[in-house]
Structure formats: structure tokens, C-alpha cells
Amino acid sequence: MQLGIAAFMLRKLLRLALLLIAVAIFSFVLISLSPIDPIDAYVGADMLQISPEQRDIIAQRWGLDQPMMTRFILWLRQLASGNLGTSIIFNQPVSTVIGSRFQTSLQMLAIAWLLSGALGLAMGVVAGARAGSWLDRAIRFYAYTLAASPTFWVALLLLLVFSVSLKITPICCATPPGVLTKDVTVWQRLHHLILPAATLSLIGVANIALHTRQKLIEVLNSDYVLFARAQGESLVGIIRHHGLRNIILPALTLQFASLSELFGGSVLAEQVFSYPGLGKATVEAALRSDVPLLVGIVFFSALFVYTGNLIADLTYQIVDPRIRIGKSS
Amino acid sequence: MLSVQDLNITFTLYDRGLAQKQLTVITQLDLDVKAGEVVAVVGASGSGKSLLAHAILGILPDNAQVSGKMLFKGEPLTLNRCQDLRGKAIALIPQSIGYLDPLMQVGQQVQRTAQLSGLSRPAAKAAVDRTFARYRLAAIVQRLYPFQLSGGMARRVLVSTAVVSQAELVIADEPTPGLHPDVVTETLNHLRELASEGKGVILITHDIEAALQIADRVAVFYAGTTVEIAHAQDFSNNKIRHPYTQALWRSLPQNEFIPISGSQPTPEALPDGCLFSDRCPWVTQECQLERPPFLQVRGAPVRCIHADR
Ligand code: SF4
């Protein structure tokens, strides 16, 4: 088994390397072909004060006069040594910006992830156990409508109801304005992340609920549940002893694999709530042509999503006895 | 112990759109089992063998209507009573390891069976240990998952589920398909043992040879009905009554090995009269008028009006 997992990890790491190289090539080509002029983007509003000669010097310094291939290799070398460059809009190393922004997002993402997972699982179990009932139909209706509605729209709706009309949640940001970071309490933080997290959860439950429902129906129609019924097991007993055991693994896998959607959703949700996390930084970087930051985020999100998928695959290897033990024997 | 008389099972199916369709899959089925006796239920697939088991346990799907009389220890077996009795007084031994939860250790599953039959947790644990020892299953087997069991171990684990529940009536549904002959014999002996302990055993199988190894009586099913309930020795004594039973017997390799021509009618197209009339060598006009009732011929019931010839 140890050997199996080691080989599995090695294969996965190799794939990750390939993925990152592919991402690097794509980002480089796309940005080279994009209309953004790196010097314009860097200098910004001071453009008028720069003479064409100075411009040429900068271009030379940066190696912009080199052929594309040479530039790519130079850039790759920098990347490999861990240097992602400096963010233009924040005037800080890209890794620092991503680090601090991600920390802000992380709490929100974690809460959204846990909430959507737990809620979705519960909804799926209820719907599956009572398949065909009005409760099942209501849950399914909810899941289908929510799965089809855009994140920013749900975010705006929540903002209108809870922040504008009811005034029980803050209208923006991760902390109250005018309070020093070190003075912000945990409750204030929670208060600020509740709406963006709720937005992501409300949408996130749809997938897992529908999937769990389907899976539970399959389990309830299985031979082993028929046998359990023949032994006098009740519906609740069947769900407790056989249902959860058999649906938790696929649910977990799905939930880890959904990190990509969660990340994508956070870009929109953070924008609506002006929540200064990584998602908002993405939009800012894109709107203001902060190429180094944008590329840094592209790499980071690829890594993030890949890790999610990796954990999803790994849970099967570790949790499912048929794979865990089956491989060794 | 158990007596089933004139059992009918009809499924309501939704045909295209909202048109309902009634499908009668079991008609006039009879069976009785006494304590200490093995009754084999023999028939081809689609003859209603497994459905009978599900009807006795009350685990038919919701769209099934059941009519007729089922008595367990003299009392009618209503759906409510089924719910109370299954897992306690009536136990099922399923066909294959597919009927065990793939993600649960087998010891735990058998223990759950014991607890469902009314034992406390420690008593259930003890019952599992005792039963596994009885069937020469090492203690470590308790911690295996179903996919890790060999064919023979799997059979013994499945028999254990019925034993720990201390049920008085055991229904074994096709317990021997595709098994090594030694395992078949072993499994059959386990069932015989249960009967010797005073339990009633119903052995559902399509394998007439296996059935004859241990059964006291053999009920032959055809197209959802019981055509004959013969004594086991009637087969070798050439006393079997129904033309279908005789054809089944002749089709065995050690006998004449003549397959029966034609096929069993589907529930959609049952003949009006005797269900076997379209394949019967003795068929007369009279046979096609109505379903033959049970007649006592040479000491056992048979559904054939010409059986005494
Ligand atoms: S009743 Fe007639 S058709 Fe049916 S088995 Fe007897 S002889 Fe054959």
C-alpha cells in the first residue's frame, strides 16, 4: 500500500509539473500577444514625462528587444527561482501580495466550503431518502435554480436584503472602516465575511446536494440495502449504517474537486462585497494591467485547484478499503 | 410453520405516459414448510422464486399488490407482522456477497444482524464470535471487507447472518450458484444442519440436483405458480406427477439430458388455462379452459388434470 501511494504521488507530481509548464507557456504567449504594452503598464500615468530614448533604455534593460524564445527562457528561470516579480499596483513582491490576500480569502473560503459541504450533504440525504416527496421536489427545485443563477446576482441580492434593507450585515470590506488591523476582533471579521461566505455556500450546495441525492437513491436500491431491510433495518437505520458510509466518500471527493468553482465564485463574490481577498485582487490586477500579479494569481490558482483535485483522488486511495487493501493483496 | 396459499402478486407499472399496466407475476402459488424440514423451491428464473421470498419478508417494492393467504405459525402474515418478524423469526440468506455492504467489515455486519434480531451489543458480539467459530471462520475474518472473502468464506459468512438471528424460518435464496462443488456440498450441509436444529428451511434454487441432496420436499414453480409439491424421493422412485417436473428431471445430464423445448410464458402473455399448456405433451382441450386446481395424486398435490394417468 505504501508503495502504491508513493507511486501515485510521484505520478501526480509529474502531472503537476506538466500542468505548471503548460500554464507558463499559455500565460506567456497570451500576454505577449495581448495589446498591453509592458512599459506603458509599468510607467502608467507618468508616460508623458518619458522620452522615446528613455523608453528604449527600459526596453533594453528588460530584454524586450530580445526574441520571444529568449525572453521566455529568461522569465522561466526567474520563475523557477521563486521570483514572481513585483506587483505594479501594490508595489510589493507578487508572492507577498498573494500571501496576504489569500489569507484574507482563506477564512471566507473555508467557511463557505464547510457550510456548503455540510448543508449540501444534509439536503441530499433528505431528498434522496424521501425521493419523490414534496420535500425532495423543493430541494431539487432549489438546487436547479441556484446552480443556474450567477454568483454576482446572488451576492447582490443578499447585499440588498441584509445590508441595505435589514442593515444587519456590513455593506463592504473585511474589517470595519477606520479600525486598525490589530484591533479588529474575531466577531467583526466573522460579521464581515458572513455574506460573501453565504453567497458561495448558497450556490455551492446545489451540486453536492444533487449528487448526494442521486447516490443515496442508488444505495437505497442496492442489494445490500434490500438485505438490510430483510433483517429488519429501518430507513433511518439504513441511512445511518449503510447510507452515510457509502455516500460520504463520493461527496468528499466532489467537495474537494469543487475548489475550482469555489475559487471562481470568490472572484465575483469578493468584487460585489469589496472583500479584499485574492478574488478581488484578481479583478484589480486584470483591470489595471498588473501583469506580474495576474500571472502570479494564475499560477497560484492552478496550484490551488490542483491540490483540491489531488486530495479528492487521495481520499479514495486512503479511505476506500477496496482500493486501500485491494491493491496490496 | 409457514403456509402460503393461493398467493398472487401483481405489479402496477406505468406504461407510456400515465397508462397503467397490471402485470401479474405470481398466480395461485402455494407452499408450506414445517419446523425441522427443508423445502426446496425449484424453477427456472422468472418463475417467481425470489419474489416469494420477498413477499414472505414483506420487502416487495411499493407497486406490488399481494393477495392470498400467508400464515406464519398459524397467524396471518400481514405487512406489519412481516416487519416485526423479519430479521428475528424469519431470516434471509442472500444469493451473493453483493448483498453485504461493500464498505463495512463483515464482523460488524453480522453483529448488526444479531443486534437487529433483538440481542444486546455484548450478546450480539458473543453470538458472532460463536457463530464464526462454528463455521471455522478465523477471528480475523471479522475484520475483512466483503471483497476480500473467498467464495467459500463468503457462503459461511452469509449463513452466519441467519444463524446469529436465531430465526425459526430460514430462506436461502440461490445459495449455490457458480460455486465449487465442495463449497456447494458444504453450504447445503449447513442448511440441513439448521433444519436438524428445528428450523424450517426454504431452499430457493434452479438446481434440482442440489435441492434433492438435502430437501425433504420439492416445490416446483413454473411461470409464477406451484405446479407440484413432491417428496424428494418421488424423483428417483419415478413418482413425480407434473409433466413439467418430469421434463425438468429428464433434462438433467445423468438422466436423459433432453432439454425442454419452448420457453416459459411471460407475465404479459399467460395462457388462459393451464400455464404449461403451450409446452405440455399431454395437453387436451380441457386443459385450456381453466387453471387446473391442486389435486392430490399419489400422495402429493399437483396442478395438472391428467397427472393420474
Ligand atoms: S393440465 Fe393439461 S396442459 Fe397442464 S400440465 Fe396437465 S396435462 Fe399438461
PDB file of C-alpha atoms in Angstrom, chain A residues 223-224 226-227 229-233 241-242 245-246 320-322 324-326, chain B residues 54 59 86-87 92 94 99-104 112-113 116 145 147-148 161:
ATOM      1  CA  ASP A 223     -28.901  -5.387  -2.976  1.00  0.00           C
ATOM      2  CA  TYR A 224     -27.224  -4.768   0.350  1.00  0.00           C
ATOM      3  CA  LEU A 226     -32.553  -4.935   0.388  1.00  0.00           C
ATOM      4  CA  PHE A 227     -30.770  -7.442   2.612  1.00  0.00           C
ATOM      5  CA  ARG A 229     -34.356  -4.421   5.115  1.00  0.00           C
ATOM      6  CA  ALA A 230     -34.838  -8.179   5.191  1.00  0.00           C
ATOM      7  CA  GLN A 231     -33.023  -8.111   8.519  1.00  0.00           C
ATOM      8  CA  GLY A 232     -35.477  -5.596   9.881  1.00  0.00           C
ATOM      9  CA  GLU A 233     -33.401  -2.445   9.477  1.00  0.00           C
ATOM     10  CA  HIS A 241     -25.349   2.235   8.933  1.00  0.00           C
ATOM     11  CA  HIS A 242     -25.119   1.917   5.177  1.00  0.00           C
ATOM     12  CA  ARG A 245     -20.834   5.108   4.770  1.00  0.00           C
ATOM     13  CA  ASN A 246     -21.411   4.736   1.056  1.00  0.00           C
ATOM     14  CA  ASP A 320     -11.922   3.176   0.365  1.00  0.00           C
ATOM     15  CA  PRO A 321     -10.875  -0.248   1.658  1.00  0.00           C
ATOM     16  CA  ARG A 322     -11.403  -1.766  -1.784  1.00  0.00           C
ATOM     17  CA  ARG A 324      -6.516   0.669   0.033  1.00  0.00           C
ATOM     18  CA  ILE A 325      -6.357  -3.044   0.764  1.00  0.00           C
ATOM     19  CA  GLY A 326      -7.276  -4.327  -2.661  1.00  0.00           C
TER      20      GLY A 326
ATOM     21  CA  HIS B  54     -39.553 -11.072  -0.747  1.00  0.00           C
ATOM     22  CA  ILE B  59     -39.888  -6.339   1.199  1.00  0.00           C
ATOM     23  CA  ARG B  86     -38.093 -10.257   9.618  1.00  0.00           C
ATOM     24  CA  GLY B  87     -34.598 -10.430  10.977  1.00  0.00           C
ATOM     25  CA  LEU B  92     -32.912 -14.493   4.579  1.00  0.00           C
ATOM     26  CA  PRO B  94     -28.938 -13.926   0.214  1.00  0.00           C
ATOM     27  CA  TYR B  99     -25.851  -8.344  -0.574  1.00  0.00           C
ATOM     28  CA  LEU B 100     -23.302  -7.200   2.008  1.00  0.00           C
ATOM     29  CA  ASP B 101     -22.328  -3.566   2.405  1.00  0.00           C
ATOM     30  CA  PRO B 102     -19.066  -3.256   0.437  1.00  0.00           C
ATOM     31  CA  LEU B 103     -17.641  -0.687   2.844  1.00  0.00           C
ATOM     32  CA  MET B 104     -18.377  -2.401   6.141  1.00  0.00           C
ATOM     33  CA  ARG B 112     -25.605  -5.671  13.265  1.00  0.00           C
ATOM     34  CA  THR B 113     -27.814  -8.562  12.127  1.00  0.00           C
ATOM     35  CA  LEU B 116     -31.427  -6.254  14.875  1.00  0.00           C
ATOM     36  CA  TYR B 145     -14.379  -6.438   3.880  1.00  0.00           C
ATOM     37  CA  PHE B 147     -14.468  -8.146  -1.413  1.00  0.00           C
ATOM     38  CA  GLN B 148     -11.678  -9.898   0.495  1.00  0.00           C
ATOM     39  CA  THR B 161     -26.191 -13.970   9.368  1.00  0.00           C
TER      40      THR B 161
END
